[in-house]
């Protein structure tokens, strides 16, 4: 390799009528650079370094960070702040929200559950100021973008899961678990107000 470099350099210098002293200096400089590059690669390979094969090789950490940011729904990310504004404490350790089921479920809440889950400090949602959720309106095939556990304070709701097609009625005093990805048609039968926990 060094012979090739020397020959090519010599030809170039003769062609351009460069004096022999400058040619020698340039050849030595070129040989030093080539030697340094070759040694750097050898040392790097012996330490497990693999030169990148494309400009995208080192983009994986950026991509991972991007997907990680996209995985968290803004409503879920913002929920703890709303909970603390209501008087709840995520760091309490003794009481606080918990997931009750991994499936769609309606269950009557007990007073001990309400206390243990600190439901009174959960944020509140209502249909009163949302025309889409007006009494009698039906929202077809709504898909949950996150998990939600709700506790109904007032009102009545009909849920028809896509998987069964069987209407389910949600009443005051019920916990309702909506798992992420759950698809159903919703119909507000009476104006709703509920506490909610998002996860």
Short mmCIF file of C-alpha atoms in Angstrom, two decimals:
data_model
loop_
_atom_site.label_atom_id
_atom_site.label_comp_id
_atom_site.label_asym_id
_atom_site.label_seq_id
_atom_site.Cartn_x
_atom_site.Cartn_y
_atom_site.Cartn_z
CA UNK A 1 0.00 0.00 0.00
CA UNK A 2 2.79 2.38 0.90
CA UNK A 3 4.51 1.58 -2.43
CA UNK A 4 1.33 2.43 -4.32
CA UNK A 5 0.91 5.69 -2.42
CA UNK A 6 4.57 6.57 -3.06
CA UNK A 7 4.32 5.77 -6.76
CA UNK A 8 1.10 7.73 -7.22
CA UNK A 9 2.45 10.67 -5.29
CA UNK A 10 5.70 10.64 -7.29
CA UNK A 11 3.85 10.59 -10.60
CA UNK A 12 1.61 13.46 -9.53
CA UNK A 13 4.56 15.54 -8.41
CA UNK A 14 6.53 14.90 -11.64
CA UNK A 15 3.50 15.85 -13.69
CA UNK A 16 3.17 19.16 -11.88
CA UNK A 17 6.92 19.84 -11.87
CA UNK A 18 7.11 19.98 -8.09
CA UNK A 19 10.65 19.89 -6.79
CA UNK A 20 11.91 16.72 -5.16
CA UNK A 21 12.18 18.22 -1.67
CA UNK A 22 8.50 19.17 -1.58
CA UNK A 23 7.57 15.84 -3.12
CA UNK A 24 9.49 13.95 -0.44
CA UNK A 25 7.90 16.02 2.30
CA UNK A 26 4.40 15.39 0.89
CA UNK A 27 5.02 11.65 0.47
CA UNK A 28 6.21 11.31 4.08
CA UNK A 29 3.19 13.28 5.33
CA UNK A 30 0.82 11.10 3.30
CA UNK A 31 2.49 7.91 4.57
CA UNK A 32 2.21 9.09 8.20
CA UNK A 33 -1.51 9.84 7.75
CA UNK A 34 -2.13 6.45 6.13
CA UNK A 35 -0.18 4.65 8.87
CA UNK A 36 -2.04 6.51 11.63
CA UNK A 37 -5.43 5.73 10.03
CA UNK A 38 -4.55 2.04 9.62
CA UNK A 39 -3.34 1.75 13.23
CA UNK A 40 -6.42 3.57 14.54
CA UNK A 41 -8.71 1.13 12.76
CA UNK A 42 -6.70 -1.87 13.99
CA UNK A 43 -6.78 -0.66 17.60
CA UNK A 44 -10.47 0.17 17.31
CA UNK A 45 -11.36 -3.26 15.90
CA UNK A 46 -9.38 -5.01 18.63
CA UNK A 47 -11.45 -3.09 21.21
CA UNK A 48 -14.73 -4.20 19.67
CA UNK A 49 -15.36 -1.06 17.61
CA UNK A 50 -17.18 -1.59 14.32
CA UNK A 51 -17.08 1.31 11.88
CA UNK A 52 -20.58 2.48 10.98
CA UNK A 53 -21.90 0.99 7.73
CA UNK A 54 -24.38 3.82 7.18
CA UNK A 55 -25.23 7.23 8.57
CA UNK A 56 -28.24 5.71 10.34
CA UNK A 57 -26.27 3.29 12.48
CA UNK A 58 -26.06 5.61 15.48
CA UNK A 59 -29.62 6.89 15.25
CA UNK A 60 -31.09 4.07 17.38
CA UNK A 61 -30.93 5.99 20.67
CA UNK A 62 -32.70 8.94 19.08
CA UNK A 63 -35.36 6.66 17.62
CA UNK A 64 -35.83 4.89 20.96
CA UNK A 65 -36.26 8.20 22.75
CA UNK A 66 -38.79 9.31 20.13
CA UNK A 67 -40.88 6.15 20.53
CA UNK A 68 -40.62 6.36 24.32
CA UNK A 69 -41.99 9.88 24.20
CA UNK A 70 -44.81 8.78 21.92
CA UNK A 71 -45.80 5.86 24.14
CA UNK A 72 -47.09 8.08 26.95
CA UNK A 73 -50.47 9.64 26.21
CA UNK A 74 -50.58 13.33 27.23
CA UNK A 75 -53.71 12.73 29.35
CA UNK A 76 -51.97 9.94 31.27
CA UNK A 77 -48.80 11.99 31.70
CA UNK A 78 -50.82 14.93 33.04
CA UNK A 79 -53.00 12.88 35.38
CA UNK A 80 -50.68 12.87 38.47
CA UNK A 81 -50.59 16.67 38.48
CA UNK A 82 -54.39 16.85 38.44
CA UNK A 83 -54.52 14.28 41.22
CA UNK A 84 -52.12 16.26 43.40
CA UNK A 85 -54.05 19.47 42.69
CA UNK A 86 -57.10 17.70 44.11
CA UNK A 87 -55.22 16.86 47.31
CA UNK A 88 -53.92 13.40 46.38
CA UNK A 89 -50.37 12.23 46.92
CA UNK A 90 -48.70 9.67 44.65
CA UNK A 91 -45.85 9.29 47.17
CA UNK A 92 -48.14 8.61 50.13
CA UNK A 93 -47.66 4.84 49.87
CA UNK A 94 -50.65 3.96 52.06
CA UNK A 95 -53.54 5.02 49.82
CA UNK A 96 -53.90 5.95 46.19
CA UNK A 97 -55.15 4.77 42.81
CA UNK A 98 -54.74 1.17 41.71
CA UNK A 99 -55.76 -0.86 38.66
CA UNK A 100 -58.65 -3.12 39.65
CA UNK A 101 -58.85 -5.22 36.49
CA UNK A 102 -57.13 -5.79 33.16
CA UNK A 103 -60.50 -6.37 31.46
CA UNK A 104 -63.59 -4.20 30.96
CA UNK A 105 -65.49 -4.46 34.23
CA UNK A 106 -68.34 -2.78 36.09
CA UNK A 107 -68.46 -3.30 39.85
CA UNK A 108 -70.15 -1.61 42.75
CA UNK A 109 -67.62 0.27 44.87
CA UNK A 110 -67.35 -0.36 48.60
CA UNK A 111 -66.62 2.42 51.09
CA UNK A 112 -63.31 0.75 52.01
CA UNK A 113 -62.25 0.71 48.33
CA UNK A 114 -63.14 4.38 47.94
CA UNK A 115 -60.98 5.22 50.93
CA UNK A 116 -58.10 2.92 49.99
CA UNK A 117 -57.95 4.23 46.43
CA UNK A 118 -58.32 7.85 47.61
CA UNK A 119 -61.08 8.34 45.02
CA UNK A 120 -62.33 11.66 46.46
CA UNK A 121 -59.06 13.30 45.33
CA UNK A 122 -59.16 11.95 41.77
CA UNK A 123 -59.89 14.51 39.03
CA UNK A 124 -63.53 14.90 37.96
CA UNK A 125 -65.00 14.65 34.46
CA UNK A 126 -68.51 15.59 33.40
CA UNK A 127 -70.64 15.46 30.25
CA UNK A 128 -72.47 18.69 31.17
CA UNK A 129 -70.20 20.94 29.07
CA UNK A 130 -69.50 18.49 26.23
CA UNK A 131 -72.10 18.42 23.40
CA UNK A 132 -70.61 15.21 22.01
CA UNK A 133 -71.61 13.49 25.24
CA UNK A 134 -75.09 15.00 25.52
CA UNK A 135 -77.93 12.85 26.85
CA UNK A 136 -79.18 10.51 24.14
CA UNK A 137 -76.09 10.86 21.95
CA UNK A 138 -74.33 7.65 20.98
CA UNK A 139 -70.61 7.53 20.26
CA UNK A 140 -69.94 4.46 18.14
CA UNK A 141 -66.81 2.29 18.37
CA UNK A 142 -64.85 4.53 20.71
CA UNK A 143 -61.41 3.02 21.34
CA UNK A 144 -59.66 3.74 24.63
CA UNK A 145 -56.20 5.23 24.00
CA UNK A 146 -55.17 4.44 27.61
CA UNK A 147 -56.46 2.52 30.61
CA UNK A 148 -59.06 4.23 32.80
CA UNK A 149 -60.76 3.45 36.08
CA UNK A 150 -63.81 5.62 36.72
CA UNK A 151 -66.10 6.05 39.71
CA UNK A 152 -69.59 7.34 38.87
CA UNK A 153 -70.80 10.19 41.09
CA UNK A 154 -74.00 10.91 39.15
CA UNK A 155 -75.75 9.90 35.96
CA UNK A 156 -76.15 6.76 33.89
CA UNK A 157 -74.28 5.36 30.89
CA UNK A 158 -74.87 2.51 28.45
CA UNK A 159 -71.77 0.72 27.17
CA UNK A 160 -71.93 -1.82 24.33
CA UNK A 161 -68.57 -3.63 24.01
CA UNK A 162 -67.67 -4.40 20.40
CA UNK A 163 -66.51 -7.86 21.47
CA UNK A 164 -69.91 -8.95 22.86
CA UNK A 165 -72.52 -6.56 21.47
CA UNK A 166 -74.32 -6.84 24.81
CA UNK A 167 -75.39 -3.52 26.45
CA UNK A 168 -74.03 -2.87 29.96
CA UNK A 169 -75.44 -0.15 32.24
CA UNK A 170 -73.18 1.94 34.46
CA UNK A 171 -74.86 3.51 37.51
CA UNK A 172 -74.03 5.81 40.40
CA UNK A 173 -71.61 4.15 42.81
CA UNK A 174 -70.00 1.93 40.17
CA UNK A 175 -66.35 1.49 39.35
CA UNK A 176 -65.81 1.01 35.62
CA UNK A 177 -62.54 -0.32 34.19
CA UNK A 178 -61.80 0.56 30.57
CA UNK A 179 -58.58 -1.20 29.48
CA UNK A 180 -56.35 0.37 26.85
CA UNK A 181 -57.55 -0.63 23.38
CA UNK A 182 -61.10 -1.42 24.58
CA UNK A 183 -63.65 -0.64 21.84
CA UNK A 184 -67.31 0.05 22.60
CA UNK A 185 -70.30 2.22 21.75
CA UNK A 186 -71.27 4.69 24.47
CA UNK A 187 -74.66 6.27 25.09
CA UNK A 188 -75.24 8.78 27.88
CA UNK A 189 -78.63 8.03 29.45
CA UNK A 190 -78.35 10.65 32.21
CA UNK A 191 -75.85 13.49 32.53
CA UNK A 192 -72.64 11.99 33.92
CA UNK A 193 -70.08 13.10 36.47
CA UNK A 194 -67.29 10.81 37.61
CA UNK A 195 -63.88 10.66 39.20
CA UNK A 196 -61.24 9.08 36.99
CA UNK A 197 -57.80 7.51 37.17
CA UNK A 198 -55.76 7.18 33.94
CA UNK A 199 -52.91 4.72 33.43
#
